[in-house]
Structures are given as C-alpha cells and as structure tokens.
C-alpha cells in the first residue's frame, strides 16, 4: 500500500510566480490535511479537505492561498504571486475516515522563493 | 483551542544514555496525543499515540510515553538511545470531538546522539 505521495519534492519559484503543490492520499483515505513548516518551527495546520469539500480552512492565509481536492485526482495547494516568506516545507497528510485521529504524512514539498 | 509546548528545543545525549523529551499541552477538551519523528529531509512518521486505555504507550523501537492528565503532559522516554535516533521529535494533540480534526504541534525537539 503506497504511502502519501507529494510532488514535486522541491520547487523553486521566483517572486510573483505561482506554485502548485500536489498530494495523493493513501489508498482508501478520503481526508486530506495541509501543514506548513517554516524554518526552525513546528508544523502549522493550513486546511482540511474531503473530496470536493473544504472542511476547515482556519489556518490558510486570507490571500493568495487556495486548496482543492477534486472528485478525481490529487489535492492541490496553490500559492499565487509567491513571496520570500512563502519559502517553507509543505506537508500533506491523509486519514481514512472522519473518526480516525491518526494522520499519515507525505515526504513534503520544499518551496524556495528566490 | 489547543496548544503544545515542548520545553527543550535541542537535547544532546551520548549513545546508550537515557533520554526524556518533554511535552505539555493545554486544551479545554479531552485530546488524543501523538509523537511524530522527522528524520533529516524527510516527512513525519508516527512514533506512538495515546487514544485511550493504558496511559503508558510504547513504540516498536524502544520509545515510550506516558499520558499524565493531571499534569497535562505526554513526555517521551527511551532508556538507551542509538545513533539512528538522531532526528527531530514533535509532540501533537487533536481534540476528541465529532469528526476528524487538525493536529496541533509543538515546536519540536532536536535529539542529537553523540558517540
């Protein structure tokens, strides 16, 4: 059973460009979470999605950031007009059912904004 | 709301020595508790969890953690560490309420094992 997949693993963008980060949950998992890890800090929750629904986006910055989890295909975290402060590791996690507290993490996407 | 405090940002120990990584939390509701480990340039791996039942939980590689409700703590211990335990360790909680919930993480503790 493949784990949570994220791509790309490393992404370099210039200021003002768009970044698209992809996450494929584990097989059978329908819940996806995105977390951001800034340098020398712990992980901070960004958004929780189920298929075609955003359940909790309380951790998402109000502007430039969006997330989706379509019926088919991976979950996408999109950052428009990136700035240097967006440089971080972005982790996706998945869980199987709504009552399962365990989350399984992908390897992360390391975004560098130059 | 929940918060997690890991009291030590870095813990250096010698190989085969015991270690304790401290974790305290604050929450107005009951929580599940977790320890995750992050090896360099990798994602997080679940090390152990407390959901219910016995307050002492163990991992397959010799770590254990004890849930202390009165002290709101979930400290991680290992009686004898190995070089391969060098990693960053994160304590996390999620509230026990209906539906899946986000994890709230501590700042992390970097464990460095010296030969």
PDB file of C-alpha atoms in Angstrom:
ATOM      1  CA  UNK A   1       0.000   0.000   0.000  1.00  0.00           C
ATOM      2  CA  UNK A   2       1.701   3.155  -1.194  1.00  0.00           C
ATOM      3  CA  UNK A   3       2.005   5.973   1.293  1.00  0.00           C
ATOM      4  CA  UNK A   4       1.031   9.586   0.859  1.00  0.00           C
ATOM      5  CA  UNK A   5       2.630  10.959  -2.291  1.00  0.00           C
ATOM      6  CA  UNK A   6       3.636  14.542  -2.798  1.00  0.00           C
ATOM      7  CA  UNK A   7       5.159  16.204  -5.812  1.00  0.00           C
ATOM      8  CA  UNK A   8       7.282  17.917  -6.599  1.00  0.00           C
ATOM      9  CA  UNK A   9       9.673  17.267  -3.716  1.00  0.00           C
ATOM     10  CA  UNK A  10      11.489  20.509  -4.377  1.00  0.00           C
ATOM     11  CA  UNK A  11      10.099  23.582  -6.095  1.00  0.00           C
ATOM     12  CA  UNK A  12      11.872  26.847  -6.858  1.00  0.00           C
ATOM     13  CA  UNK A  13       9.843  29.864  -7.856  1.00  0.00           C
ATOM     14  CA  UNK A  14      10.684  33.500  -8.421  1.00  0.00           C
ATOM     15  CA  UNK A  15       8.745  36.148  -6.551  1.00  0.00           C
ATOM     16  CA  UNK A  16       5.397  36.753  -8.221  1.00  0.00           C
ATOM     17  CA  UNK A  17       5.101  33.305  -9.821  1.00  0.00           C
ATOM     18  CA  UNK A  18       2.559  30.653  -8.924  1.00  0.00           C
ATOM     19  CA  UNK A  19       3.331  27.463  -7.010  1.00  0.00           C
ATOM     20  CA  UNK A  20       1.235  24.298  -7.295  1.00  0.00           C
ATOM     21  CA  UNK A  21       1.805  21.513  -4.824  1.00  0.00           C
ATOM     22  CA  UNK A  22       0.177  18.120  -5.298  1.00  0.00           C
ATOM     23  CA  UNK A  23      -0.807  15.461  -2.802  1.00  0.00           C
ATOM     24  CA  UNK A  24      -2.173  11.988  -3.438  1.00  0.00           C
ATOM     25  CA  UNK A  25      -3.531  10.432  -0.226  1.00  0.00           C
ATOM     26  CA  UNK A  26      -3.044   6.836   0.774  1.00  0.00           C
ATOM     27  CA  UNK A  27      -5.356   4.387  -0.943  1.00  0.00           C
ATOM     28  CA  UNK A  28      -8.709   4.353   0.789  1.00  0.00           C
ATOM     29  CA  UNK A  29      -8.153   7.700   2.515  1.00  0.00           C
ATOM     30  CA  UNK A  30     -10.649  10.432   1.737  1.00  0.00           C
ATOM     31  CA  UNK A  31      -9.456  13.123   4.134  1.00  0.00           C
ATOM     32  CA  UNK A  32      -6.507  15.394   3.353  1.00  0.00           C
ATOM     33  CA  UNK A  33      -4.726  17.956   5.508  1.00  0.00           C
ATOM     34  CA  UNK A  34      -2.081  20.504   4.547  1.00  0.00           C
ATOM     35  CA  UNK A  35       0.513  21.781   7.011  1.00  0.00           C
ATOM     36  CA  UNK A  36       3.319  24.288   6.624  1.00  0.00           C
ATOM     37  CA  UNK A  37       6.689  24.086   8.365  1.00  0.00           C
ATOM     38  CA  UNK A  38       8.684  27.289   8.406  1.00  0.00           C
ATOM     39  CA  UNK A  39      12.429  27.054   9.092  1.00  0.00           C
ATOM     40  CA  UNK A  40      13.193  26.133  12.703  1.00  0.00           C
ATOM     41  CA  UNK A  41       9.480  25.890  13.565  1.00  0.00           C
ATOM     42  CA  UNK A  42       6.909  23.193  14.093  1.00  0.00           C
ATOM     43  CA  UNK A  43       4.143  22.341  11.686  1.00  0.00           C
ATOM     44  CA  UNK A  44       1.162  24.662  11.436  1.00  0.00           C
ATOM     45  CA  UNK A  45      -2.210  23.494  10.150  1.00  0.00           C
ATOM     46  CA  UNK A  46      -3.449  25.161   6.998  1.00  0.00           C
ATOM     47  CA  UNK A  47      -6.520  23.386   5.614  1.00  0.00           C
ATOM     48  CA  UNK A  48      -8.556  20.179   5.871  1.00  0.00           C
ATOM     49  CA  UNK A  49     -10.406  18.822   2.862  1.00  0.00           C
ATOM     50  CA  UNK A  50     -12.614  15.920   1.905  1.00  0.00           C
ATOM     51  CA  UNK A  51     -13.431  15.068  -1.685  1.00  0.00           C
ATOM     52  CA  UNK A  52     -14.838  18.237  -3.297  1.00  0.00           C
ATOM     53  CA  UNK A  53     -15.269  19.967   0.074  1.00  0.00           C
ATOM     54  CA  UNK A  54     -13.217  22.278   2.254  1.00  0.00           C
ATOM     55  CA  UNK A  55     -13.985  21.352   5.849  1.00  0.00           C
ATOM     56  CA  UNK A  56     -11.671  23.659   7.798  1.00  0.00           C
ATOM     57  CA  UNK A  57      -9.514  26.398   6.299  1.00  0.00           C
ATOM     58  CA  UNK A  58      -8.867  28.285   9.513  1.00  0.00           C
ATOM     59  CA  UNK A  59      -5.088  28.098   9.020  1.00  0.00           C
ATOM     60  CA  UNK A  60      -4.993  29.351   5.455  1.00  0.00           C
ATOM     61  CA  UNK A  61      -3.704  32.868   4.778  1.00  0.00           C
ATOM     62  CA  UNK A  62      -6.574  35.010   3.569  1.00  0.00           C
ATOM     63  CA  UNK A  63      -4.968  35.939   0.272  1.00  0.00           C
ATOM     64  CA  UNK A  64      -3.017  34.122  -2.441  1.00  0.00           C
ATOM     65  CA  UNK A  65      -3.512  30.618  -0.985  1.00  0.00           C
ATOM     66  CA  UNK A  66      -6.155  28.146  -2.101  1.00  0.00           C
ATOM     67  CA  UNK A  67      -6.686  24.405  -1.891  1.00  0.00           C
ATOM     68  CA  UNK A  68      -8.867  21.852  -3.589  1.00  0.00           C
ATOM     69  CA  UNK A  69      -9.459  18.120  -3.531  1.00  0.00           C
ATOM     70  CA  UNK A  70     -11.427  17.207  -6.652  1.00  0.00           C
ATOM     71  CA  UNK A  71     -13.503  14.088  -7.141  1.00  0.00           C
ATOM     72  CA  UNK A  72     -10.755  12.686  -9.346  1.00  0.00           C
ATOM     73  CA  UNK A  73      -7.062  13.350  -8.947  1.00  0.00           C
ATOM     74  CA  UNK A  74      -4.797  14.691  -6.252  1.00  0.00           C
ATOM     75  CA  UNK A  75      -5.331  17.505  -3.789  1.00  0.00           C
ATOM     76  CA  UNK A  76      -3.729  20.757  -4.913  1.00  0.00           C
ATOM     77  CA  UNK A  77      -2.361  23.570  -2.762  1.00  0.00           C
ATOM     78  CA  UNK A  78      -1.970  26.665  -4.876  1.00  0.00           C
ATOM     79  CA  UNK A  79       0.002  29.748  -3.940  1.00  0.00           C
ATOM     80  CA  UNK A  80      -0.339  32.723  -6.243  1.00  0.00           C
ATOM     81  CA  UNK A  81       2.203  35.548  -6.525  1.00  0.00           C
ATOM     82  CA  UNK A  82       4.665  33.892  -4.176  1.00  0.00           C
ATOM     83  CA  UNK A  83       6.813  35.966  -1.830  1.00  0.00           C
ATOM     84  CA  UNK A  84      10.015  35.083   0.013  1.00  0.00           C
ATOM     85  CA  UNK A  85       8.058  34.439   3.201  1.00  0.00           C
ATOM     86  CA  UNK A  86       6.268  31.539   1.496  1.00  0.00           C
ATOM     87  CA  UNK A  87       9.541  29.572   1.468  1.00  0.00           C
ATOM     88  CA  UNK A  88       8.850  26.559   3.651  1.00  0.00           C
ATOM     89  CA  UNK A  89       8.208  22.847   3.649  1.00  0.00           C
ATOM     90  CA  UNK A  90       4.589  21.980   2.883  1.00  0.00           C
ATOM     91  CA  UNK A  91       3.352  18.648   4.156  1.00  0.00           C
ATOM     92  CA  UNK A  92       0.232  16.790   3.233  1.00  0.00           C
ATOM     93  CA  UNK A  93      -1.354  14.183   5.484  1.00  0.00           C
ATOM     94  CA  UNK A  94      -4.285  11.846   4.986  1.00  0.00           C
ATOM     95  CA  UNK A  95      -6.615   9.844   7.189  1.00  0.00           C
ATOM     96  CA  UNK A  96      -9.055   7.072   6.307  1.00  0.00           C
ATOM     97  CA  UNK A  97     -12.350   8.049   7.925  1.00  0.00           C
ATOM     98  CA  UNK A  98     -13.723  11.020   9.774  1.00  0.00           C
ATOM     99  CA  UNK A  99     -13.349   9.474  13.213  1.00  0.00           C
ATOM    100  CA  UNK A 100      -9.768   8.270  12.802  1.00  0.00           C
ATOM    101  CA  UNK A 101      -7.387  10.523  14.703  1.00  0.00           C
ATOM    102  CA  UNK A 102      -4.203   9.236  13.058  1.00  0.00           C
ATOM    103  CA  UNK A 103      -2.802  11.144  10.141  1.00  0.00           C
ATOM    104  CA  UNK A 104      -0.173   9.798   7.763  1.00  0.00           C
ATOM    105  CA  UNK A 105       2.252  12.265   6.280  1.00  0.00           C
ATOM    106  CA  UNK A 106       3.849  12.571   2.884  1.00  0.00           C
ATOM    107  CA  UNK A 107       7.527  13.464   2.357  1.00  0.00           C
ATOM    108  CA  UNK A 108       6.746  17.141   1.837  1.00  0.00           C
ATOM    109  CA  UNK A 109       7.395  19.732  -0.841  1.00  0.00           C
ATOM    110  CA  UNK A 110      10.176  22.192  -0.122  1.00  0.00           C
ATOM    111  CA  UNK A 111       9.321  25.505  -1.722  1.00  0.00           C
ATOM    112  CA  UNK A 112      12.066  28.057  -2.233  1.00  0.00           C
ATOM    113  CA  UNK A 113      11.160  31.526  -3.435  1.00  0.00           C
ATOM    114  CA  UNK A 114      14.038  33.472  -4.939  1.00  0.00           C
TER     115      UNK A 114
ATOM    116  CA  UNK B   1      -8.272  25.783  21.299  1.00  0.00           C
ATOM    117  CA  UNK B   2      -5.237  23.647  21.953  1.00  0.00           C
ATOM    118  CA  UNK B   3      -1.550  24.440  22.386  1.00  0.00           C
ATOM    119  CA  UNK B   4       1.523  22.255  22.807  1.00  0.00           C
ATOM    120  CA  UNK B   5       4.796  23.193  24.460  1.00  0.00           C
ATOM    121  CA  UNK B   6       7.991  21.232  24.002  1.00  0.00           C
ATOM    122  CA  UNK B   7      10.248  22.589  26.666  1.00  0.00           C
ATOM    123  CA  UNK B   8      13.579  21.721  25.040  1.00  0.00           C
ATOM    124  CA  UNK B   9      14.445  22.802  21.515  1.00  0.00           C
ATOM    125  CA  UNK B  10      17.614  20.699  21.478  1.00  0.00           C
ATOM    126  CA  UNK B  11      18.700  17.689  23.522  1.00  0.00           C
ATOM    127  CA  UNK B  12      22.230  16.306  23.075  1.00  0.00           C
ATOM    128  CA  UNK B  13      22.947  12.931  24.668  1.00  0.00           C
ATOM    129  CA  UNK B  14      25.600  10.258  24.424  1.00  0.00           C
ATOM    130  CA  UNK B  15      24.895   6.955  22.767  1.00  0.00           C
ATOM    131  CA  UNK B  16      23.363   4.350  25.109  1.00  0.00           C
ATOM    132  CA  UNK B  17      22.327   7.052  27.602  1.00  0.00           C
ATOM    133  CA  UNK B  18      18.670   7.507  28.605  1.00  0.00           C
ATOM    134  CA  UNK B  19      16.683  10.436  27.269  1.00  0.00           C
ATOM    135  CA  UNK B  20      13.435  12.242  28.052  1.00  0.00           C
ATOM    136  CA  UNK B  21      11.793  14.709  25.698  1.00  0.00           C
ATOM    137  CA  UNK B  22       9.208  16.808  27.453  1.00  0.00           C
ATOM    138  CA  UNK B  23       5.786  17.753  26.152  1.00  0.00           C
ATOM    139  CA  UNK B  24       2.999  19.689  27.878  1.00  0.00           C
ATOM    140  CA  UNK B  25      -0.309  20.663  26.368  1.00  0.00           C
ATOM    141  CA  UNK B  26      -3.245  22.911  27.057  1.00  0.00           C
ATOM    142  CA  UNK B  27      -6.803  22.162  25.989  1.00  0.00           C
ATOM    143  CA  UNK B  28     -10.338  22.895  27.135  1.00  0.00           C
ATOM    144  CA  UNK B  29     -11.482  19.463  25.865  1.00  0.00           C
ATOM    145  CA  UNK B  30     -10.019  15.982  26.033  1.00  0.00           C
ATOM    146  CA  UNK B  31      -7.386  15.213  23.431  1.00  0.00           C
ATOM    147  CA  UNK B  32      -5.629  12.439  21.628  1.00  0.00           C
ATOM    148  CA  UNK B  33      -1.837  12.682  21.906  1.00  0.00           C
ATOM    149  CA  UNK B  34       0.898  11.794  19.442  1.00  0.00           C
ATOM    150  CA  UNK B  35       4.629  11.775  18.990  1.00  0.00           C
ATOM    151  CA  UNK B  36       5.961  12.084  15.457  1.00  0.00           C
ATOM    152  CA  UNK B  37       9.601  11.733  14.349  1.00  0.00           C
ATOM    153  CA  UNK B  38      11.165  13.565  11.426  1.00  0.00           C
ATOM    154  CA  UNK B  39      14.491  12.342  10.068  1.00  0.00           C
ATOM    155  CA  UNK B  40      16.567  14.843   8.068  1.00  0.00           C
ATOM    156  CA  UNK B  41      14.874  15.941   4.832  1.00  0.00           C
ATOM    157  CA  UNK B  42      12.012  13.527   5.304  1.00  0.00           C
ATOM    158  CA  UNK B  43       8.358  13.700   6.256  1.00  0.00           C
ATOM    159  CA  UNK B  44       6.879  12.907   9.637  1.00  0.00           C
ATOM    160  CA  UNK B  45       6.427   9.354  10.841  1.00  0.00           C
ATOM    161  CA  UNK B  46       4.027   8.437  13.611  1.00  0.00           C
ATOM    162  CA  UNK B  47       6.094   7.154  16.533  1.00  0.00           C
ATOM    163  CA  UNK B  48       3.349   6.443  19.067  1.00  0.00           C
ATOM    164  CA  UNK B  49      -0.080   7.597  20.118  1.00  0.00           C
ATOM    165  CA  UNK B  50      -2.375   7.740  23.110  1.00  0.00           C
ATOM    166  CA  UNK B  51      -6.055   7.353  22.262  1.00  0.00           C
ATOM    167  CA  UNK B  52      -7.493   5.704  25.377  1.00  0.00           C
ATOM    168  CA  UNK B  53      -6.813   2.952  27.891  1.00  0.00           C
ATOM    169  CA  UNK B  54      -3.390   2.426  29.462  1.00  0.00           C
ATOM    170  CA  UNK B  55      -1.611   5.715  29.974  1.00  0.00           C
ATOM    171  CA  UNK B  56       1.758   4.176  29.066  1.00  0.00           C
ATOM    172  CA  UNK B  57       2.242   3.580  25.354  1.00  0.00           C
ATOM    173  CA  UNK B  58       5.226   2.064  23.600  1.00  0.00           C
ATOM    174  CA  UNK B  59       6.735   2.072  20.126  1.00  0.00           C
ATOM    175  CA  UNK B  60       8.414  -0.819  18.351  1.00  0.00           C
ATOM    176  CA  UNK B  61      11.869   0.791  18.586  1.00  0.00           C
ATOM    177  CA  UNK B  62      12.032   1.204  22.350  1.00  0.00           C
ATOM    178  CA  UNK B  63      10.428   4.595  22.920  1.00  0.00           C
ATOM    179  CA  UNK B  64       7.619   5.031  25.415  1.00  0.00           C
ATOM    180  CA  UNK B  65       5.424   7.903  26.517  1.00  0.00           C
ATOM    181  CA  UNK B  66       3.129   8.332  29.478  1.00  0.00           C
ATOM    182  CA  UNK B  67      -0.034  10.386  29.468  1.00  0.00           C
ATOM    183  CA  UNK B  68      -0.406  12.324  32.719  1.00  0.00           C
ATOM    184  CA  UNK B  69      -3.791  14.025  32.746  1.00  0.00           C
ATOM    185  CA  UNK B  70      -3.274  15.966  35.976  1.00  0.00           C
ATOM    186  CA  UNK B  71      -0.017  17.454  34.708  1.00  0.00           C
ATOM    187  CA  UNK B  72      -1.241  17.675  31.095  1.00  0.00           C
ATOM    188  CA  UNK B  73       1.970  16.051  29.944  1.00  0.00           C
ATOM    189  CA  UNK B  74       2.998  13.370  27.473  1.00  0.00           C
ATOM    190  CA  UNK B  75       6.757  13.023  27.891  1.00  0.00           C
ATOM    191  CA  UNK B  76       8.723  10.728  25.579  1.00  0.00           C
ATOM    192  CA  UNK B  77      11.435   8.473  27.004  1.00  0.00           C
ATOM    193  CA  UNK B  78      13.952   5.910  25.875  1.00  0.00           C
ATOM    194  CA  UNK B  79      16.230   4.061  28.321  1.00  0.00           C
ATOM    195  CA  UNK B  80      19.158   3.713  25.889  1.00  0.00           C
ATOM    196  CA  UNK B  81      19.471   5.729  22.681  1.00  0.00           C
ATOM    197  CA  UNK B  82      21.211   4.814  19.450  1.00  0.00           C
ATOM    198  CA  UNK B  83      22.892   6.948  16.825  1.00  0.00           C
ATOM    199  CA  UNK B  84      19.981   6.201  14.494  1.00  0.00           C
ATOM    200  CA  UNK B  85      17.604   8.000  16.892  1.00  0.00           C
ATOM    201  CA  UNK B  86      19.063  11.323  15.810  1.00  0.00           C
ATOM    202  CA  UNK B  87      16.050  13.239  14.485  1.00  0.00           C
ATOM    203  CA  UNK B  88      13.526  15.929  15.299  1.00  0.00           C
ATOM    204  CA  UNK B  89      10.648  14.845  17.506  1.00  0.00           C
ATOM    205  CA  UNK B  90       7.255  16.541  17.500  1.00  0.00           C
ATOM    206  CA  UNK B  91       4.525  16.223  20.076  1.00  0.00           C
ATOM    207  CA  UNK B  92       0.990  16.822  18.787  1.00  0.00           C
ATOM    208  CA  UNK B  93      -2.608  16.772  20.019  1.00  0.00           C
ATOM    209  CA  UNK B  94      -6.021  16.669  18.419  1.00  0.00           C
ATOM    210  CA  UNK B  95      -9.315  17.231  20.225  1.00  0.00           C
ATOM    211  CA  UNK B  96     -11.653  14.307  20.862  1.00  0.00           C
ATOM    212  CA  UNK B  97     -14.793  15.652  19.278  1.00  0.00           C
ATOM    213  CA  UNK B  98     -17.020  14.549  16.443  1.00  0.00           C
ATOM    214  CA  UNK B  99     -15.262  14.302  13.129  1.00  0.00           C
ATOM    215  CA  UNK B 100     -11.627  14.372  12.091  1.00  0.00           C
ATOM    216  CA  UNK B 101      -9.573  17.219  13.454  1.00  0.00           C
ATOM    217  CA  UNK B 102      -6.384  19.042  12.702  1.00  0.00           C
ATOM    218  CA  UNK B 103      -3.237  18.250  14.635  1.00  0.00           C
ATOM    219  CA  UNK B 104      -1.692  20.950  16.792  1.00  0.00           C
ATOM    220  CA  UNK B 105       2.073  20.554  17.013  1.00  0.00           C
ATOM    221  CA  UNK B 106       4.753  21.653  19.406  1.00  0.00           C
ATOM    222  CA  UNK B 107       7.859  23.434  18.180  1.00  0.00           C
ATOM    223  CA  UNK B 108       9.867  20.237  18.036  1.00  0.00           C
ATOM    224  CA  UNK B 109      12.896  18.890  19.907  1.00  0.00           C
ATOM    225  CA  UNK B 110      16.071  18.110  18.028  1.00  0.00           C
ATOM    226  CA  UNK B 111      17.655  14.995  19.516  1.00  0.00           C
ATOM    227  CA  UNK B 112      21.352  14.645  18.767  1.00  0.00           C
ATOM    228  CA  UNK B 113      23.150  11.456  19.728  1.00  0.00           C
ATOM    229  CA  UNK B 114      26.904  11.707  20.223  1.00  0.00           C
ATOM    230  CA  UNK B 115      29.130   8.608  20.037  1.00  0.00           C
TER     231      UNK B 115
END
